[in-house]
Coordinates of C-alpha atoms in Angstrom, one line a residue:
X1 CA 10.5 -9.9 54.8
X2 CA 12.4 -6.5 55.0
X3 CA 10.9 -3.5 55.6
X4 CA 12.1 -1.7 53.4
X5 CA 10.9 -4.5 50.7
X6 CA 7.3 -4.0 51.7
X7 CA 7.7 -0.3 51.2
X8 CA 8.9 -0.4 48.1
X9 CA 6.0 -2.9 47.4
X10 CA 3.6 -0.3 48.8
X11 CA 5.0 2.6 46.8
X12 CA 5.0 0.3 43.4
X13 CA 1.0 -0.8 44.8
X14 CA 0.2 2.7 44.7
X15 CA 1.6 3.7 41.3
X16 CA 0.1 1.2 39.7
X17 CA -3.3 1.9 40.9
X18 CA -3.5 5.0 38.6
X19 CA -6.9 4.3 37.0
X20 CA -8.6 4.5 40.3
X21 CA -11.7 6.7 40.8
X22 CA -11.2 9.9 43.8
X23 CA -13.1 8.8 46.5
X24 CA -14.5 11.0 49.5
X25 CA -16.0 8.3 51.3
X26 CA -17.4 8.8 54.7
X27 CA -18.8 7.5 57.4
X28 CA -18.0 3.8 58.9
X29 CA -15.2 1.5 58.0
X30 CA -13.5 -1.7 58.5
X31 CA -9.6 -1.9 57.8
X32 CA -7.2 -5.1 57.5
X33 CA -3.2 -4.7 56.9
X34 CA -0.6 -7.0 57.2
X35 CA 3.7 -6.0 56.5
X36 CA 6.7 -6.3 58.0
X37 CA 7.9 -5.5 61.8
X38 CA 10.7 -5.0 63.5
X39 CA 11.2 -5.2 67.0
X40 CA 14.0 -3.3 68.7
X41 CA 16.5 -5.0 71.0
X42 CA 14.2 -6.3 74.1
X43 CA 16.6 -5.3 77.1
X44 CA 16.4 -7.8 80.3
X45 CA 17.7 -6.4 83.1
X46 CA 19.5 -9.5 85.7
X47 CA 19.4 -8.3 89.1
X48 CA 22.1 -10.9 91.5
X49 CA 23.2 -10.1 94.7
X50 CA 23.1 -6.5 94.2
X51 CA 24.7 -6.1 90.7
X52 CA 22.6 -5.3 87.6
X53 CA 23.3 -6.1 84.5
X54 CA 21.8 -5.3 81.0
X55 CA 21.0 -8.1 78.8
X56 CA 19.5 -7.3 75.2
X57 CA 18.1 -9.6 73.1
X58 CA 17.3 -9.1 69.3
X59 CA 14.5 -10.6 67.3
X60 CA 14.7 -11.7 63.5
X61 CA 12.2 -9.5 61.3
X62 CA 8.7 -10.6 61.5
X63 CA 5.3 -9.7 60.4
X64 CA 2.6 -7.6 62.1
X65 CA -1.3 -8.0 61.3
X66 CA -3.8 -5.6 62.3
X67 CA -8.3 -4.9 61.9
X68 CA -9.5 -1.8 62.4
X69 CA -13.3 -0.4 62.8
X70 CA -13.8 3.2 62.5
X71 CA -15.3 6.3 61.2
X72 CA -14.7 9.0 58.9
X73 CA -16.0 12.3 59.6
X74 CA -16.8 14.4 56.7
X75 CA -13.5 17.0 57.9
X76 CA -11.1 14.2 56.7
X77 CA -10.4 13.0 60.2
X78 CA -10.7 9.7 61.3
X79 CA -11.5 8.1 64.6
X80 CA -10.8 3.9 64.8
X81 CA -10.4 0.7 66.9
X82 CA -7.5 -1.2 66.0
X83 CA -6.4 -4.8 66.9
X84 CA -3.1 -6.1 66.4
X85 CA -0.7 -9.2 67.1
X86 CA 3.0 -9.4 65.8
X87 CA 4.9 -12.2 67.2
X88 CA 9.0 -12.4 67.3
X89 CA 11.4 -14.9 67.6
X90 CA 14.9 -14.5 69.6
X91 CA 18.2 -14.8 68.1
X92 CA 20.3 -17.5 70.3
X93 CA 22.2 -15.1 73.0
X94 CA 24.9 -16.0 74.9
X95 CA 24.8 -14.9 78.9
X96 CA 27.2 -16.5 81.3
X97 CA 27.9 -19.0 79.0
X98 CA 24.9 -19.9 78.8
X99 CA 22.9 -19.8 75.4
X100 CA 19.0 -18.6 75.3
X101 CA 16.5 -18.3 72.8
X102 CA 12.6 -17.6 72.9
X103 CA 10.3 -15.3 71.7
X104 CA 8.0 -12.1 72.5
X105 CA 4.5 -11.8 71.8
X106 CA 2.6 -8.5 71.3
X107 CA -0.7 -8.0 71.3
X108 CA -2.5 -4.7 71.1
X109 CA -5.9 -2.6 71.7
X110 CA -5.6 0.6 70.2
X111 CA -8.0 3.7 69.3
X112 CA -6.2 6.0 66.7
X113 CA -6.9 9.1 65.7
X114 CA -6.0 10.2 61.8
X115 CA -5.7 13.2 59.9
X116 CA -6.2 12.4 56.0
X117 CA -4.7 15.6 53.9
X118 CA -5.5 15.5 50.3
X119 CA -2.9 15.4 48.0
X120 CA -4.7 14.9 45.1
X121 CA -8.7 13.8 43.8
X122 CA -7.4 10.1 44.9
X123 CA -4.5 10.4 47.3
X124 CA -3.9 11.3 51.0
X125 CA -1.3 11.9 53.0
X126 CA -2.1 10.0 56.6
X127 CA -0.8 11.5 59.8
X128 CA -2.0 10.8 63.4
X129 CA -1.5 8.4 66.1
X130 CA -3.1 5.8 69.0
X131 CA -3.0 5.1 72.6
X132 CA -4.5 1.6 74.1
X133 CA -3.8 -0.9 75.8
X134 CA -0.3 -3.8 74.6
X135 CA -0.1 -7.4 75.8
X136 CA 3.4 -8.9 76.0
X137 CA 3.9 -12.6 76.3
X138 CA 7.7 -13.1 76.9
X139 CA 9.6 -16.3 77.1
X140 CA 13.5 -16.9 77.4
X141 CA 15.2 -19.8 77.8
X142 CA 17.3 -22.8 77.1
X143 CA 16.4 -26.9 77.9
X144 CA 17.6 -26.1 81.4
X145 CA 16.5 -23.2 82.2
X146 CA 13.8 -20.1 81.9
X147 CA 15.5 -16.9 81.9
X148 CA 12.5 -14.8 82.2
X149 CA 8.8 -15.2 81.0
X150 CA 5.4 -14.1 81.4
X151 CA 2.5 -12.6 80.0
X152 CA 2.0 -8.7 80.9
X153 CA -0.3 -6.0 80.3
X154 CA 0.8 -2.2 80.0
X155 CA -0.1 1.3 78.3
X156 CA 1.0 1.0 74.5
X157 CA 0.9 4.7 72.0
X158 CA 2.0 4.6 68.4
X159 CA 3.1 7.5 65.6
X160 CA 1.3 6.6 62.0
X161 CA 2.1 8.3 58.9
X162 CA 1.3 7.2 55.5
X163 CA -1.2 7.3 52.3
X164 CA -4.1 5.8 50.9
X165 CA -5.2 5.4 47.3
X166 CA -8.7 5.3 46.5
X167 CA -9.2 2.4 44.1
X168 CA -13.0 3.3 43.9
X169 CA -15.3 5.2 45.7
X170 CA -15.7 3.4 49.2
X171 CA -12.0 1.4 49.0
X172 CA -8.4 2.7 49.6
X173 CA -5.5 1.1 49.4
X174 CA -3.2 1.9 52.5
X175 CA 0.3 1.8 53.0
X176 CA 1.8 3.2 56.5
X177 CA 4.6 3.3 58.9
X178 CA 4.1 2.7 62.7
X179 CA 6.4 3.1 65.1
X180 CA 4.8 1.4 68.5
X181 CA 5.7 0.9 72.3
X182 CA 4.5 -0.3 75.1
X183 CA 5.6 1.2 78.3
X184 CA 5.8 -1.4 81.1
X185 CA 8.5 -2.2 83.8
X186 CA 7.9 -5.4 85.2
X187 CA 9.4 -8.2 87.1
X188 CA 9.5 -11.5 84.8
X189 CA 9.4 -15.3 86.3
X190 CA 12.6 -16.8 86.7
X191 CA 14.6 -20.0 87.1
X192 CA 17.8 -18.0 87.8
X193 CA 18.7 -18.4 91.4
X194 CA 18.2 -15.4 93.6
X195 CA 18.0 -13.2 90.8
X196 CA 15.0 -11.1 89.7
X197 CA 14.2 -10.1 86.1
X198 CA 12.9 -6.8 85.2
X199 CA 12.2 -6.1 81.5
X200 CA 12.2 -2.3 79.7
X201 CA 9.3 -1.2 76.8
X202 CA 9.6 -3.0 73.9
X203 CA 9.4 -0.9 70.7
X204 CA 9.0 -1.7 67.2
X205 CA 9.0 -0.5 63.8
X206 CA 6.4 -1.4 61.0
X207 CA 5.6 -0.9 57.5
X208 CA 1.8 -2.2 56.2
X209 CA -0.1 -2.4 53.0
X210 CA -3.9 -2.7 53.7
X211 CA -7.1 -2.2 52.6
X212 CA -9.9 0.4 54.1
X213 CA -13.6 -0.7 53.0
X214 CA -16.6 2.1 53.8
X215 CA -19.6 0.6 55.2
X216 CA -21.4 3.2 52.6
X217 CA -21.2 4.6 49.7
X218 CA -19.4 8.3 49.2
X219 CA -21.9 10.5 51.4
X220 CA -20.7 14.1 49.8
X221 CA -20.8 14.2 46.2
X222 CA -18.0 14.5 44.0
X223 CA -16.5 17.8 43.0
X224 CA -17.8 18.6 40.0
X225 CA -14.6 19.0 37.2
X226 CA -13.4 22.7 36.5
X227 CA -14.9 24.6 33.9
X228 CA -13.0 24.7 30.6
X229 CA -10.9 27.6 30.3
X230 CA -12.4 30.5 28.2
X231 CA -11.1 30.5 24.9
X232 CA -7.6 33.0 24.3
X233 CA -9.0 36.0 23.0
X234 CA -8.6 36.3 18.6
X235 CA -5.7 37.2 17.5
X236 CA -5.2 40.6 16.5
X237 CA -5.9 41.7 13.0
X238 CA -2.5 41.9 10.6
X239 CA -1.2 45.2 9.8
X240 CA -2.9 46.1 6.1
X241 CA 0.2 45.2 3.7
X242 CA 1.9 48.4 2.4
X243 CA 1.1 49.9 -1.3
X244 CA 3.7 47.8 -3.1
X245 CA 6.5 49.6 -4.7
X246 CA 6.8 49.3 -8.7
X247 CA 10.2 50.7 -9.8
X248 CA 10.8 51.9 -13.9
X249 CA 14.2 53.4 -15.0
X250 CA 14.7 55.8 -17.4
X251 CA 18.0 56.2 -19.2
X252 CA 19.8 59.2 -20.8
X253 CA 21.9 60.3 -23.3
X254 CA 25.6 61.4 -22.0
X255 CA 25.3 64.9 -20.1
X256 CA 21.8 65.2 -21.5
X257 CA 18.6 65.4 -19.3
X258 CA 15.8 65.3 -22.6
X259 CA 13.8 62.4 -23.0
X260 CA 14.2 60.0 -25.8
X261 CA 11.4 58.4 -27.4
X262 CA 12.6 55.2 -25.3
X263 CA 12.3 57.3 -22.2
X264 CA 9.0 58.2 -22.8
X265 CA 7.6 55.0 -23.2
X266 CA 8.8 54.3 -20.4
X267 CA 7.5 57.3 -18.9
X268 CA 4.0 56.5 -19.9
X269 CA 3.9 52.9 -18.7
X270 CA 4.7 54.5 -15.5
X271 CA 2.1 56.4 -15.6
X272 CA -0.8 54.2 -16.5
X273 CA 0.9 51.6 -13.8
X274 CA 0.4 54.6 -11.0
X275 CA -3.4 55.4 -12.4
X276 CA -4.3 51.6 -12.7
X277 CA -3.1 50.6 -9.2
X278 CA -3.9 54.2 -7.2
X279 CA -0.5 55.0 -6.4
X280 CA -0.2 58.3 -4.8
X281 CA 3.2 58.7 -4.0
X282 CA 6.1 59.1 -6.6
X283 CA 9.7 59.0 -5.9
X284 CA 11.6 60.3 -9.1
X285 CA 15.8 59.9 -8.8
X286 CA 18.2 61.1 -10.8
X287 CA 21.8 59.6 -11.3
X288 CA 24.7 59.9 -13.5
X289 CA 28.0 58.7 -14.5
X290 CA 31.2 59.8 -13.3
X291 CA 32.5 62.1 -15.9
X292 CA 32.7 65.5 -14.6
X293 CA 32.3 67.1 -10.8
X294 CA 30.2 66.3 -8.6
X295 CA 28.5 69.7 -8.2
X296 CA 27.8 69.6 -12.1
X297 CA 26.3 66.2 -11.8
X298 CA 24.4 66.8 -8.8
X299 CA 22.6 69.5 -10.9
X300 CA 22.7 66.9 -13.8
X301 CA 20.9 64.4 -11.8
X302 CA 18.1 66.8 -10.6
X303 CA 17.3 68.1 -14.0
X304 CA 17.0 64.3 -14.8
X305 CA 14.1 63.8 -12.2
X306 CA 12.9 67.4 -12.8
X307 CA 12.4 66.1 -16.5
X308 CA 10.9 63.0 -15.6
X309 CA 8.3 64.8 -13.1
X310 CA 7.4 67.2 -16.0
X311 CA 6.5 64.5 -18.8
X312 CA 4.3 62.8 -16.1
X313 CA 2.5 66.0 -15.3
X314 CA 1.8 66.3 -18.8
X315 CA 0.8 62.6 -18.8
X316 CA -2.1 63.6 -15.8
X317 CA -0.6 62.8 -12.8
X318 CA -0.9 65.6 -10.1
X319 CA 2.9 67.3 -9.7
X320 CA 2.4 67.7 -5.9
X321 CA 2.2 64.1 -5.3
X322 CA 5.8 63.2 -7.3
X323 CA 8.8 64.4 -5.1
X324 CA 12.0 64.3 -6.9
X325 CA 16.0 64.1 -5.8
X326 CA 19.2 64.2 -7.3
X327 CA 22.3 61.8 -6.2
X328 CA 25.5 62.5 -8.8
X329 CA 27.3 59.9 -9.0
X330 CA 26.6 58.7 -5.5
X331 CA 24.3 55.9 -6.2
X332 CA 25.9 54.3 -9.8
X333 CA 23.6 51.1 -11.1
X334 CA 26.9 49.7 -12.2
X335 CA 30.1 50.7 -10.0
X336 CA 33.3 52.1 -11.6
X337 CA 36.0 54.3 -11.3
X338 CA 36.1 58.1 -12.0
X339 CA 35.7 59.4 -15.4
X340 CA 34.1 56.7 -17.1
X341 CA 30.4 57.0 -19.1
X342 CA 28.2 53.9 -18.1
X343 CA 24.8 54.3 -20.2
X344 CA 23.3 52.5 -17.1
X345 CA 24.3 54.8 -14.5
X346 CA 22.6 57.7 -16.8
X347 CA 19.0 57.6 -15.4
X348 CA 16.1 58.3 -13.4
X349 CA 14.4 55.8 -11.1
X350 CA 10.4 56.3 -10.8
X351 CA 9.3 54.5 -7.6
X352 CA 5.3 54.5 -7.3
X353 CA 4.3 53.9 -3.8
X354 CA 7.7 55.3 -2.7
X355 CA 8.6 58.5 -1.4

């Protein structure tokens, strides 16, 4: 199996494992994992009357299978014992016309030390490493003859990184990368005819699901959920509405600024409209047509509103709260060219709430 197909297992593992409880489980443990490994090119070095030569030999992918006992401090740092065997098989190599095959055996003792950073209430980020002791068991050869073999013991470290998913309260999933190697130089048994065989550190790559099971249950409690935010502050009150505005028009006679009996109805409604509703502002406008100048109908137009503010004095409004203006011909309620008498551009507009 590739490695890169067990990672991609791992990462799918550990997505898919999104209902799981946080866990922040201490104390002892036991661990199994099991993945894929891959063993770098094991170089064998021939030594024959003086001249060395360099002879690698590559391995097909294999597996790798490893327990572990340890503990978990409540700091997030883990100290464990860990066991492991991955065997490997040879591909056939040629050498001096020869053809070899075999296989390498490693065994390991390790104690690892690992630093669990939180990423989240259920996931960790894994980082640390191990030192111990390896076993290799080594065997080349063909029917005729045995290149090198034999069964050594050496120093052996390794790099882990990785993450673990708690799928309850004491268990974790586990998926991690290793890289491992065993530091020996030694001589190998041959059949080769005065030649010696020394052999370099074997290294090797692996990538392992697992499973971590606490002895116990979660010694520190749970963190207990955040408090709910506080609720956003009310909204603040809407602006009171303004007074509406209620508009009547008066109309006039040409170049006259007296009120007809029309008018003052209309005058009167105004009135009893301001009273009934408390209006205490009044906009009175006059306007007029365009016959004539503009001076004389500017003058027009304010004895228009003037008019208007008088009759709703008399009608009891106070006079100080009715402001009047005059606009000619500025302002018509019907547009048209110079010199032409429009009934509806002869009038007063009373705006209560205006002004």
């Amino acid at each position: 199996m590739k490695i890169r197909t067990i990672a991609l297992a791992g990462v799918a593992a550990l997505v898919l494992a999104g209902t799981a409880h946080a866990s922040d489980a201490t104390g002892w443990y036991l661990g199994i994992a099991g993945g894929g490994d891959d063993l770098n090119s094991v170089n064998l070095k021939t030594t024959t009357g003086g001249v060395t030569t360099n002879n690698g030999f590559k391995s097909s992918d294999s597996y790798i299978v490893t327990g572990s006992f340890g503990y978990r401090f409540r700091d997030h740092l883990r100290l464990e014992l860990e066991a492991g065997y991955s065997p490997h098989n040879f591909k056939d190599t040629t050498i001096g016309g020869a053809t070899y095959g075999g296989y390498d055996r490693v065994g390991s003792g390790l104690v690892n030390i690992v630093y669990d950073i939180p990423l989240s209430n259920r996931l960790d980020f894994n980082i640390g490493g191990g030192a111990g002791v390896g076993r290799d068991d080594l065997f080349v050869h063909n029917p005729t003859t045995d290149f090198a073999s034999g069964d050594r013991m050496g120093f052996m470290w390794q790099g882990i990184a990785g993450f673990s998913f708690s799928l309850s309260r004491n268990v974790d999933l586990t998926l991690d990368y290793r890289y491992r190697s065993l530091m020996q130089h030694t001589d190998y048994a041959t059949s080769l005819l005065a030649t010696t065989v020394k052999g370099a550190n074997p290294n090797d790559q692996a990538v392992m699901l697992g499973l971590r099971w606490y002895m116990e249950p979660a010694a520190l409690p749970l963190p207990p959920p955040p408090p709910p935010p506080p609720p956003p502050p009310p909204p603040p009150p809407a602006p009171p509405p303004p007074p509406p505005v209620k508009t009547f028009i008066v109309f006039f006679d040409f170049n006259k600024s007296d009120l007809t009996a029309e008018a003052l109805g209309v005058v009167q409604e105004a009135v009893k409209t301001a009273k009934t509703n408390g209006m205490v502002r009044v906009m009175v406008t006059g306007h007029t047509d365009t016959v004539g100048s503009d001076s004389y109908n500017q003058g027009l137009s304010v004895r228009r509103a003037e008019a208007v503010k008088d009759e709703m004095t008399r009608e009891g409004m106070d006079g100080s709260t009715i402001s009047i203006e005059g606009k000619s011909f500025h302002d018509p309620l019907v547009p048209t060219g110079p010199g032409v008498r429009e009934p509806q551009n002869r009038r007063a507009v009373i705006d209560l709430g205006g002004g």
